[in-house]
Tab-separated table of C-alpha atoms in Angstrom:
chain	number	residue	atom	x	y	z
R	1219	LYS	CA	-10.496	-16.131	1.175
R	1220	ALA	CA	-13.248	-13.698	0.287
R	1221	GLY	CA	-12.121	-10.281	-0.880
R	1222	VAL	CA	-13.101	-6.835	0.299
R	1223	THR	CA	-16.800	-6.158	-0.132
R	1224	GLN	CA	-18.522	-2.817	-0.379
R	1225	THR	CA	-22.178	-1.905	-0.296
R	1226	PRO	CA	-24.023	-0.467	-2.013
R	1227	ARG	CA	-22.318	-0.614	-5.391
R	1228	TYR	CA	-24.225	2.335	-6.806
R	1229	LEU	CA	-25.959	5.284	-5.214
R	1230	ILE	CA	-27.781	8.306	-6.559
R	1231	LYS	CA	-28.429	11.148	-4.151
R	1232	THR	CA	-29.364	14.810	-4.373
R	1233	ARG	CA	-27.469	17.790	-3.034
R	1234	GLY	CA	-27.850	18.308	0.694
R	1235	GLN	CA	-28.581	14.682	1.491
R	1236	GLN	CA	-26.264	12.430	3.425
R	1237	VAL	CA	-24.986	8.983	2.573
R	1238	THR	CA	-23.422	6.024	4.388
R	1239	LEU	CA	-21.161	3.531	2.638
R	1240	SER	CA	-20.112	0.202	4.079
R	1241	CYS	CA	-16.972	-1.897	3.747
R	1242	SER	CA	-16.154	-5.385	4.972
R	1243	PRO	CA	-12.424	-6.152	4.890
R	1244	ILE	CA	-10.708	-9.408	4.071
R	1245	SER	CA	-11.016	-11.808	6.976
R	1246	GLY	CA	-8.195	-11.196	9.429
R	1247	HIS	CA	-7.399	-7.698	8.158
R	1248	ARG	CA	-7.683	-5.021	10.821
R	1249	SER	CA	-6.851	-1.922	8.808
R	1250	VAL	CA	-9.376	-0.282	6.516
R	1251	SER	CA	-8.595	2.728	4.358
R	1252	TRP	CA	-10.989	4.814	2.298
R	1253	TYR	CA	-10.185	6.619	-0.937
R	1254	GLN	CA	-12.072	8.887	-3.297
R	1255	GLN	CA	-11.402	8.523	-7.005
R	1256	THR	CA	-12.388	11.148	-9.546
R	1257	PRO	CA	-11.205	11.623	-13.135
R	1258	GLY	CA	-9.573	14.935	-12.337
R	1259	GLN	CA	-7.917	14.236	-8.986
R	1260	GLY	CA	-7.237	10.521	-9.215
R	1261	LEU	CA	-7.180	8.457	-6.049
R	1262	GLN	CA	-7.153	10.539	-2.890
R	1263	PHE	CA	-6.842	9.239	0.642
R	1264	LEU	CA	-9.750	9.957	2.976
R	1265	PHE	CA	-8.916	8.142	6.212
R	1266	GLU	CA	-7.637	4.918	7.712
R	1267	TYR	CA	-8.984	2.937	10.637
R	1268	PHE	CA	-7.202	0.330	12.682
R	1269	SER	CA	-8.724	-1.449	15.668
R	1270	GLU	CA	-11.683	0.960	15.734
R	1271	THR	CA	-9.400	4.028	15.843
R	1272	GLN	CA	-8.804	6.548	13.107
R	1273	ARG	CA	-5.080	6.346	12.536
R	1274	ASN	CA	-4.652	8.732	9.615
R	1275	LYS	CA	-6.765	11.319	7.889
R	1276	GLY	CA	-6.495	12.964	4.502
R	1277	ASN	CA	-7.260	16.500	3.514
R	1278	PHE	CA	-11.042	16.366	3.221
R	1279	PRO	CA	-13.662	18.548	4.918
R	1280	GLY	CA	-15.391	17.467	8.087
R	1281	ARG	CA	-18.454	16.407	6.081
R	1282	PHE	CA	-16.541	13.205	5.450
R	1283	SER	CA	-16.375	10.925	8.446
R	1284	GLY	CA	-15.940	7.285	9.177
R	1285	ARG	CA	-15.868	4.647	11.837
R	1286	GLN	CA	-14.810	1.077	12.354
R	1287	PHE	CA	-16.520	-1.625	14.328
R	1288	SER	CA	-15.062	-4.340	16.501
R	1289	ASN	CA	-15.344	-6.853	13.651
R	1290	SER	CA	-13.209	-4.486	11.474
R	1291	ARG	CA	-16.109	-3.576	9.225
R	1292	SER	CA	-16.064	0.108	8.418
R	1293	GLU	CA	-18.503	2.763	7.333
R	1294	MET	CA	-17.968	6.182	5.898
R	1295	ASN	CA	-20.503	8.961	5.951
R	1296	VAL	CA	-20.783	12.055	3.814
R	1297	SER	CA	-23.166	14.720	5.029
R	1298	THR	CA	-24.627	17.659	3.120
R	1299	LEU	CA	-23.693	16.218	-0.241
R	1300	GLU	CA	-22.313	18.479	-2.945
R	1301	LEU	CA	-22.148	17.901	-6.693
R	1302	GLY	CA	-18.375	17.556	-6.400
R	1303	ASP	CA	-18.759	14.546	-4.133
R	1304	SER	CA	-19.739	12.444	-7.142
R	1305	ALA	CA	-16.979	9.876	-7.328
R	1306	LEU	CA	-15.982	6.257	-6.929
R	1307	TYR	CA	-15.393	5.555	-3.239
R	1308	LEU	CA	-12.958	2.760	-2.639
R	1309	CYS	CA	-12.249	0.836	0.487
R	1310	ALA	CA	-9.013	-1.097	0.943
R	1311	SER	CA	-7.982	-3.478	3.674
R	1312	SER	CA	-4.588	-4.625	4.871
R	1313	GLY	CA	-3.237	-6.925	7.529
R	1314	GLY	CA	-2.453	-10.567	8.065
R	1315	GLY	CA	1.281	-9.944	8.295
R	1316	ALA	CA	1.543	-7.693	5.240
R	1317	GLU	CA	0.364	-4.567	6.956
R	1318	ASP	CA	1.311	-2.148	4.207
R	1319	THR	CA	-0.222	-4.054	1.274
R	1320	GLN	CA	-3.721	-2.848	0.518
R	1321	TYR	CA	-6.397	-4.767	-1.347
R	1322	PHE	CA	-9.294	-2.857	-2.798
R	1323	GLY	CA	-12.978	-3.589	-2.837
R	1324	PRO	CA	-15.130	-3.045	-5.936
R	1325	GLY	CA	-16.058	0.478	-4.867
R	1326	THR	CA	-19.278	2.416	-4.494
R	1327	ARG	CA	-20.179	4.736	-7.360
R	1328	LEU	CA	-21.872	7.802	-5.876
R	1329	THR	CA	-23.689	10.235	-8.118
R	1330	VAL	CA	-24.940	13.499	-6.618
R	1331	LEU	CA	-27.605	15.305	-8.622
Y	532	GLN	CA	3.483	17.711	0.047
Y	533	LYS	CA	4.258	14.109	-0.820
Y	534	GLU	CA	3.746	13.410	-4.492
Y	535	VAL	CA	3.849	10.554	-6.942
Y	536	GLU	CA	4.228	11.427	-10.619
Y	537	GLN	CA	3.392	9.304	-13.637
Y	538	ASN	CA	3.154	10.030	-17.320
Y	539	SER	CA	-0.578	9.964	-18.053
Y	540	GLY	CA	-0.091	8.475	-21.501
Y	541	PRO	CA	-1.721	6.973	-23.337
Y	542	LEU	CA	1.124	4.583	-23.934
Y	543	SER	CA	0.479	2.478	-26.996
Y	544	VAL	CA	2.494	-0.664	-27.721
Y	545	PRO	CA	1.987	-3.513	-30.205
Y	546	GLU	CA	1.063	-6.955	-28.986
Y	547	GLY	CA	4.147	-8.911	-27.929
Y	548	ALA	CA	6.240	-5.823	-27.199
Y	549	ILE	CA	7.615	-4.649	-23.854
Y	550	ALA	CA	5.646	-1.907	-22.140
Y	551	SER	CA	7.627	0.337	-19.815
Y	552	LEU	CA	5.803	2.379	-17.177
Y	553	ASN	CA	7.578	4.897	-14.991
Y	554	CYS	CA	6.935	6.641	-11.701
Y	555	THR	CA	8.812	9.138	-9.520
Y	556	TYR	CA	8.088	10.007	-5.913
Y	557	SER	CA	8.995	12.951	-3.742
Y	558	ASP	CA	9.310	11.494	-0.220
Y	559	ARG	CA	12.823	10.133	0.206
Y	560	GLY	CA	11.694	8.264	3.331
Y	561	SER	CA	9.225	6.071	1.417
Y	562	GLN	CA	9.810	2.377	1.937
Y	563	SER	CA	7.021	0.485	0.183
Y	564	PHE	CA	6.119	0.715	-3.479
Y	565	PHE	CA	3.219	-0.809	-5.339
Y	566	TRP	CA	1.833	-1.188	-8.827
Y	567	TYR	CA	-1.905	-1.542	-9.333
Y	568	ARG	CA	-3.801	-2.210	-12.515
Y	569	GLN	CA	-7.228	-0.682	-13.020
Y	570	TYR	CA	-9.539	-1.652	-15.843
Y	571	SER	CA	-12.120	0.875	-16.909
Y	572	GLY	CA	-15.024	0.899	-14.474
Y	573	LYS	CA	-13.287	-1.441	-12.036
Y	574	SER	CA	-11.312	-1.035	-8.843
Y	575	PRO	CA	-7.500	-1.174	-8.597
Y	576	GLU	CA	-5.966	-4.628	-8.514
Y	577	LEU	CA	-2.560	-5.196	-6.934
Y	578	ILE	CA	0.068	-6.415	-9.401
Y	579	MET	CA	3.318	-6.142	-7.495
Y	580	SER	CA	5.015	-4.715	-4.465
Y	581	ILE	CA	8.699	-3.864	-4.153
Y	582	TYR	CA	10.712	-2.762	-1.160
Y	583	SER	CA	14.417	-3.058	-2.073
Y	584	ASN	CA	16.543	-1.495	-4.759
Y	585	GLY	CA	16.818	-3.596	-7.877
Y	586	ASP	CA	14.441	-5.764	-9.853
Y	587	LYS	CA	11.589	-8.011	-8.807
Y	588	GLU	CA	10.067	-10.352	-11.346
Y	589	ASP	CA	6.651	-12.017	-11.332
Y	590	GLY	CA	5.705	-13.752	-14.534
Y	591	ARG	CA	5.600	-11.203	-17.340
Y	592	PHE	CA	5.936	-8.314	-14.892
Y	593	THR	CA	9.166	-6.808	-13.564
Y	594	ALA	CA	9.228	-3.997	-11.054
Y	595	GLN	CA	12.374	-1.926	-10.700
Y	596	LEU	CA	13.227	0.357	-7.791
Y	597	ASN	CA	15.963	2.964	-7.488
Y	598	LYS	CA	15.677	4.779	-4.175
Y	599	ALA	CA	18.597	7.095	-4.859
Y	600	SER	CA	16.803	8.424	-7.932
Y	601	GLN	CA	13.350	8.077	-6.288
Y	602	TYR	CA	12.186	6.117	-9.281
Y	603	VAL	CA	10.010	3.037	-9.725
Y	604	SER	CA	9.183	1.323	-12.980
Y	605	LEU	CA	7.096	-1.560	-14.237
Y	606	LEU	CA	8.002	-3.581	-17.308
Y	607	ILE	CA	5.412	-5.790	-18.962
Y	608	ARG	CA	6.948	-8.330	-21.309
Y	609	ASP	CA	5.041	-9.942	-24.182
Y	610	SER	CA	2.242	-7.381	-23.795
Y	611	GLN	CA	-1.257	-8.674	-24.501
Y	612	PRO	CA	-4.426	-6.770	-25.412
Y	613	SER	CA	-5.776	-7.862	-22.016
Y	614	ASP	CA	-3.026	-5.742	-20.408
Y	615	SER	CA	-4.754	-2.618	-21.708
Y	616	ALA	CA	-5.655	-0.721	-18.552
Y	617	THR	CA	-4.540	2.161	-16.379
Y	618	TYR	CA	-1.523	1.377	-14.232
Y	619	LEU	CA	-1.271	3.136	-10.891
Y	620	CYS	CA	1.948	3.616	-8.972
Y	621	ALA	CA	1.512	3.905	-5.201
Y	622	VAL	CA	3.939	4.768	-2.443
Y	623	ASN	CA	3.397	4.209	1.251
Y	624	ALA	CA	3.550	7.407	3.283
Y	625	PHE	CA	4.667	7.045	6.852
Y	626	TYR	CA	3.587	9.527	9.505
Y	627	GLY	CA	5.429	9.885	12.775
Y	628	GLY	CA	6.933	6.424	12.469
Y	629	SER	CA	3.632	4.627	11.991
Y	630	GLN	CA	2.394	3.165	8.772
Y	631	GLY	CA	0.331	5.601	6.812
Y	632	ASN	CA	-1.726	5.655	3.694
Y	633	LEU	CA	-0.876	5.064	0.064
Y	634	ILE	CA	-0.176	8.021	-2.169
Y	635	PHE	CA	-1.138	7.297	-5.745
Y	636	GLY	CA	0.017	8.707	-9.023
Y	637	LYS	CA	-2.722	9.588	-11.465
Y	638	GLY	CA	-1.924	6.554	-13.551
Y	639	THR	CA	-0.624	5.720	-17.010
Y	640	LYS	CA	-3.127	4.446	-19.530
Y	641	LEU	CA	-1.686	1.545	-21.513
Y	642	SER	CA	-3.128	0.386	-24.813
Y	643	VAL	CA	-1.843	-2.838	-26.378
Y	644	LYS	CA	-2.716	-3.067	-30.048
Y	645	PRO	CA	-3.291	-6.523	-31.616
């Protein structure tokens, strides 16, 4: 079975711009979660989608948003980028009977200049 | 606030030794516990999950759970240089009865010296 895929793998943006990241879960998985990883804060939960609905949300400003499509693929969007948004953004999927076990994609490395 | 605590390390062990990694969590209602391994520049990779008190073994890895003490550990037997990585403890947070997200510790960096 193919794993979780994320595109793009690397992004460089400037302050004030917006960015969209994409995640395709493992086939058959309906839940997609997004995390931000930085050296100082570690892995922090952004939000989780299940069947096109946001089921949980972390403590991030409204500039961070996401959505999920009917094929379970998910996107997250960050508007008005700030320097502090530079991070590794990780997507994880779960499902197929083991709903609480999350498998991570390779991540998107975002650098904001 | 639900928290997961790990010693940041680095933990240095000689090749062939047992590496012991520890984790405590604050939410007594947590039911699912996970260990992930993350190599530098890579994404987390699931090593083990554990749900019941006691030990769970998988090859060279043993996870131990003690819910009364809110404590999870990972033992790596016969440590190899390829085990050198950051090990992340994660606990599933449930909200209002529905499955929630994972709360991660900040990880313990393990270095296995040849």
